[in-house]
Amino acid sequence: MGNSRLGANQYGKAENRVVRIYRDTARHEIVDLNVSTTLRGDFAAAHTDGDQRDVLPTDSQKNTAFAYAKEHGVTSPEDYALALGRHLLDAVPKADSVRVRVEQYPWDRIQVGGAGDRHGHDHAFVRRGDSVRTAEAAVARTGEIVRSGVQDLVLLKSTGSQFRGFLTDSYTTLAETDDRILATSLVAQWRYGGIDADWNRAYDSIRATMLETFANTYSRALQETLYRMGDAVLQSCADVTEISFSAPNKHHFLVDLEPFGIANNGEVFIASDRPYGLIEATVVRDDGPA
Amino acid sequence: MGNSRLGANQYGKAENRVVRIYRDTARHEIVDLNVSTTLRGDFAAAHTDGDQRDVLPTDSQKNTAFAYAKEHGVTSPEDYALALGRHLLDAVPKADSVRVRVEQYPWDRIQVGGAGDRHGHDHAFVRRGDSVRTAEAAVARTGEIVRSGVQDLVLLKSTGSQFRGFLTDSYTTLAETDDRILATSLVAQWRYGGIDADWNRAYDSIRATMLETFANTYSRALQETLYRMGDAVLQSCADVTEISFSAPNKHHFLVDLEPFGIANNGEVFIASDRPYGLIEATVVRDDGPA
Amino acid sequence: MGNSRLGANQYGKAENRVVRIYRDTARHEIVDLNVSTTLRGDFAAAHTDGDQRDVLPTDSQKNTAFAYAKEHGVTSPEDYALALGRHLLDAVPKADSVRVRVEQYPWDRIQVGGAGDRHGHDHAFVRRGDSVRTAEAAVARTGEIVRSGVQDLVLLKSTGSQFRGFLTDSYTTLAETDDRILATSLVAQWRYGGIDADWNRAYDSIRATMLETFANTYSRALQETLYRMGDAVLQSCADVTEISFSAPNKHHFLVDLEPFGIANNGEVFIASDRPYGLIEATVVRDDGPA
Amino acid sequence: MGNSRLGANQYGKAENRVVRIYRDTARHEIVDLNVSTTLRGDFAAAHTDGDQRDVLPTDSQKNTAFAYAKEHGVTSPEDYALALGRHLLDAVPKADSVRVRVEQYPWDRIQVGGAGDRHGHDHAFVRRGDSVRTAEAAVARTGEIVRSGVQDLVLLKSTGSQFRGFLTDSYTTLAETDDRILATSLVAQWRYGGIDADWNRAYDSIRATMLETFANTYSRALQETLYRMGDAVLQSCADVTEISFSAPNKHHFLVDLEPFGIANNGEVFIASDRPYGLIEATVVRDDGPA
C-alpha cells in the first residue's frame, strides 16, 4: 500500500482562563480572558519518532499566557495576543507561526448609587452577557495578521423582514412571507489591514455599526442583512479589509391559534432550536486581499 | 416481597419557548419566555392501568401556554404564570395543584442614535445576557404561592473578601487569606407573602438591592455575603417573606509567577471550572413561614 | 418590617473529578468519579457574623475526597460515599448530616484481540457513554441512607406504544395514536432499606431489570411504563424500598411526506428538542416508608 | 475608502434530526441522524440585491433531508449524504457544490434474555454513547469526495505514556515523567480515495484499528500516538488516502497526598477541564493528495 507521511499539524494549549485585575488604584479594572495558543512548524520528529526536543510543552505555553498578563499586560486582547504570539515564536525555533486566540468576557461595574449611577463600584462587577469579544493574532516569521470579532451576539427584529421570490422545487412547502421575525446569534470576525489599529475603539465602533445596520436595514433575506452589515463596517472603518459572518437563522414560527378561535397577527411565536438555517458570508474591500 | 404502590408523581410540559411580540403600535415590545407546567393530583390510573381519562395531554398544556400569551397576555411572568396555572387547574378535575415556572430572557432595544441614544430602535433588539428572570406560580385548590427569582447572575469582587479563622482538620491545607477574589453565578428565589405585588417593580428593586449589597459588603465568607443580601432584600421589600440562594463559589486561584521572577500581588488569576464550592442558604422574615 | 433570620442552609464542594487507578497488578482498573459533598448543621455564625470557626473549608472536603480514594478505596461508589460521609461528619462537630453524591462514568477495556476479544487491554480504556451510575449516601447522626441510580440512560421503542383515551379540553388538538415512538432519557434513583447491599451486583441487576421491563411492556403512556419498571425493580430486588423516575418524553414527530407523494408509515421522524413532556413518578414498596 | 464586494459565502440547513425506522419486518432497525446541508455557488444577488430567485430555501433542504430518508433510504450515512448532495446540486442550478454532513448516533438493542443475550429486542433500543459516527459528502459539478469520521471517542491509558526530553524555556516548570495518564476525546476524519467503499465495514474496521493502535502503542507524546494511529489506518485500509485528528490532551494531574502521609504512586488523579492541550495532525498516504 505504500507508506504514509505527516501532513498538516499543529499543537498548543487551549482555553487558559486568564483573569487580570488592575489594582494600581482603588478603582480596579478586570480583564477576563479565555486564551488559546497554537504553534505550527516542523514538529515532524515528535510525531514520527516521539522526539520532543523541538516541542515547547503546552504547559509552558500556559505559564506564559498567565505571566504575560502581568509582564506585558492586557490593554486590549489584540495587543496581548500579538505580544504572546511574538514571544512564543521566539521561544520555539522550529515554529513557523503562532496563532493566539483570545475570547474576552465583558463585565460592568455594579451600580451602587441608584438608577442614575454611571460611576459604579470600584471593585465589584457583574458579568455582562450580551456578547463575547474575540481577537486573534497570527504571528509568522513572514508577517503578522490581526483578526477581531464578536460572538454570541443575539439579535432579533420583530418586523421589517420578508422572505419571498425564492427558488422552488418539488420539496418546497414554505409559504412566502412579508413579515416575519428575523433572529440570529451572530459570529463576526474582521481582518485588519495593519497591526496598529486603536483596537478597543475600533471594536466598539464596529460592533455599534453592525447593530445599527441590522436594526435599520429592511431585510429581504438574512444574506442581504449580513452583506449590508459588512458593507457598513468596511465603509466606516478604514482599518478593516474584510469581515466574515456566521449567522444561524434562529427560526421563530408563528403559532397556529386558529383552533382556539384566536387570531395571531405576528404576536405569538415558538422559538425553535433545531434545525436552523446557517448563513455564512464574507464581505471584502474591493482593494482588499483576494 | 409484598406489593408496590404509586408514590409521589407529577407530569407536565417543559420548556415551551414562547415569544410574545406586542405590536399594537410601531414601537414593539418583546417578551421571551421558557415556560414549564407541572400537574399533581390523582393520576394513579394512568400509571397502574394505563388509563388516560384524567390526563390532559402535555400537548394541550403546550397549546395553552402559547394561547395564553395572547389571550391573557404577559404583563409580567408572574401574572402570566398565575393565569396559566389557574386555567390548568380548572381544566383538569383530578389535579390538586399546578406549578408554572417561567424563565424570561431580557432584551434591550438596539441603540441607533449613537452612544447617547436612550430611546432605542422600535423593533430591533439585542439580547441582554446578564441574567435570567424567573417566576413560579404554585396554584393549588387550597391556595396560591408566587416565587420569583434570578439566575445566571455572575458577580465578582476583586477585593474586599477574606477567608480565615476556619475549622481545620488533618486534611486541611488551605492557607488563610485577607484578600481574594469572590465570585459566583447566583441563583436566587424569593417567596412573596401575597399574590398581588407589583411584580416588575419588585423584581427590579430586589435585583438592584442584591447587587448593591454584594458590592458594599465586606465578605468574611460567601455565607455572610448571601445572608447580608437576603437580609437587605427582606428589609427593603415588605412583600417578600423569604429568599433562598444557591451560589457556587467560583474559585479564582492566584497564579504562582515566582518561578518567572514576577510578583503577583492579586493581579493574575486562573478561573477554575471544577470543583467549586456550593453555598446554599435561605433567609426568612422573623414572622415568616416556619 | 421586623427582622430576618437564617433558614435552611448547607455547603460543600461540588464536582470533584476523582479518577482512581487500581494498579496492583499489570491489569489496571479505572474508577472515574464526580464527587460532591454537602454539610448541614449549625453554621449560623458563618452567615450572621462571618465567623468560620465551625466551618471546615470546602477545600479540605476536596482534599478528603481525593485522599479517601486511596485510603479507603472505591470498591463501589456507595461504599466510598458512606466512608467519606462518615469521616466528614466526624470531622465537623457542628454538622448534623453529610450528603455525598457520586456520579460514576463507566469505561470499557479496549478490545485488541479482534471482534471475539472478551478480555480486553490491560491498561487502555474507552469510555462507555450509555449512562452514568449515581450513588448518594446521607450520613446523619441519627442514621444513614443510601440511594443509588442511573442517569442519561436514553431508551427508545420504535413501536409498542400508544396514547389514547385522554382528557380533552378546548385547547386539545392532539390526535390519538395506536403506534408511536416512545423515547426518554431516564433518570432513576432508588432507595435501599439498609446500608449493606451488594452495591455493584444490585446496580447491574436493577439496571437490567429496568431495561428489560421498558422493552417488554406495551406502553399505554410513559406513566404506565415507568410504573411497570418500578414495580419490576421492587419485585426483583428485596433491598430496594422505593424508586423514583424523572423521564422526559422525548418527542419524535412523524414527518408529513404527503406533499411529496410519499407515504410515511412510521418510518421517518423528526426528533424534537423542546418542549418535552416531563413525567416523574415514585413507586414504593407497600411496607415501605410513607 | 473604495467599495466592497461579496467574498466567500454559503448557506444551508443545519442539524436536521432525522430518525429513520426500518420496520419491514417485526425486527426493526433504527438510524438516528443529525443532518446538515450547505450550498456554495453564485448567490450574489441574494446578498447584494435581496433577490432570492436562485436560492432554494433552507426549509426545502430540510424537507428533502427527511424525504430522502424514505425515498433513498439510509444504508449508511455516506450513501445517504451522497444521494442527498447530488439531488440538491441538481435542484439548485446556481450551486457549484453541496456539502452534506451527517452525524449518526449509535443504538444497541436492549438485551431481554439475560447476560448471554446476543440477539436483543426487536424494537426496543438503548443509546450507545461511546462515540458518534460522522460522514461528509462534498458533491461538486467537478467531482465528489467522501470523508468519514468519529467524534466524542474518549480514550484513556492508565500507563504506557511518558513525556520527556522536551524543549524548555524560561517559562517551563513542567517536570519530565515516565508514567502518566494519557487521555483524549478523539475527533478523527478520513478521506476516501473513491466513492464506492463498503462504508459500514470500513468504518467499523478503521475505528477498531484506531483503538487497537492507541492501546498497543507506547506513547512518547500524544503526537506520536496520533501518528501511529493514522499510519495504522492507512496501512490497513487501502480506500483511505488521508486521516486527520483533533485530540485534546485531557490532563489528569497526580494529586499530592503527601501532606496527609499518603503515597500516591499513580493511583489518584484529578481530571482537569481547562486548559487542555490540543494536538492536531494529518497523516497522508505517500501517493495521496498534496
PDB file of C-alpha atoms in Angstrom, chain A residues 12-14 58, chain D residues 222 247-251 275-279:
ATOM      1  CA  GLY A  12      -0.962  24.256  21.632  1.00  0.00           C
ATOM      2  CA  LYS A  13      -2.801  24.956  24.859  1.00  0.00           C
ATOM      3  CA  ALA A  14      -6.474  25.731  24.634  1.00  0.00           C
ATOM      4  CA  THR A  58       1.769  23.230  26.197  1.00  0.00           C
TER       5      THR A  58
ATOM      6  CA  LEU D 222       0.139  12.343  22.036  1.00  0.00           C
ATOM      7  CA  ALA D 247      -7.213  15.466  20.036  1.00  0.00           C
ATOM      8  CA  PRO D 248      -7.482  17.405  23.274  1.00  0.00           C
ATOM      9  CA  ASN D 249      -4.938  16.249  25.789  1.00  0.00           C
ATOM     10  CA  LYS D 250      -7.301  15.746  28.699  1.00  0.00           C
ATOM     11  CA  HIS D 251      -4.966  16.282  31.578  1.00  0.00           C
ATOM     12  CA  PRO D 275      -6.937  24.400  29.900  1.00  0.00           C
ATOM     13  CA  TYR D 276      -6.180  21.376  27.793  1.00  0.00           C
ATOM     14  CA  GLY D 277      -3.544  20.602  25.245  1.00  0.00           C
ATOM     15  CA  LEU D 278      -4.884  20.447  21.723  1.00  0.00           C
ATOM     16  CA  ILE D 279      -2.978  18.290  19.274  1.00  0.00           C
TER      17      ILE D 279
END
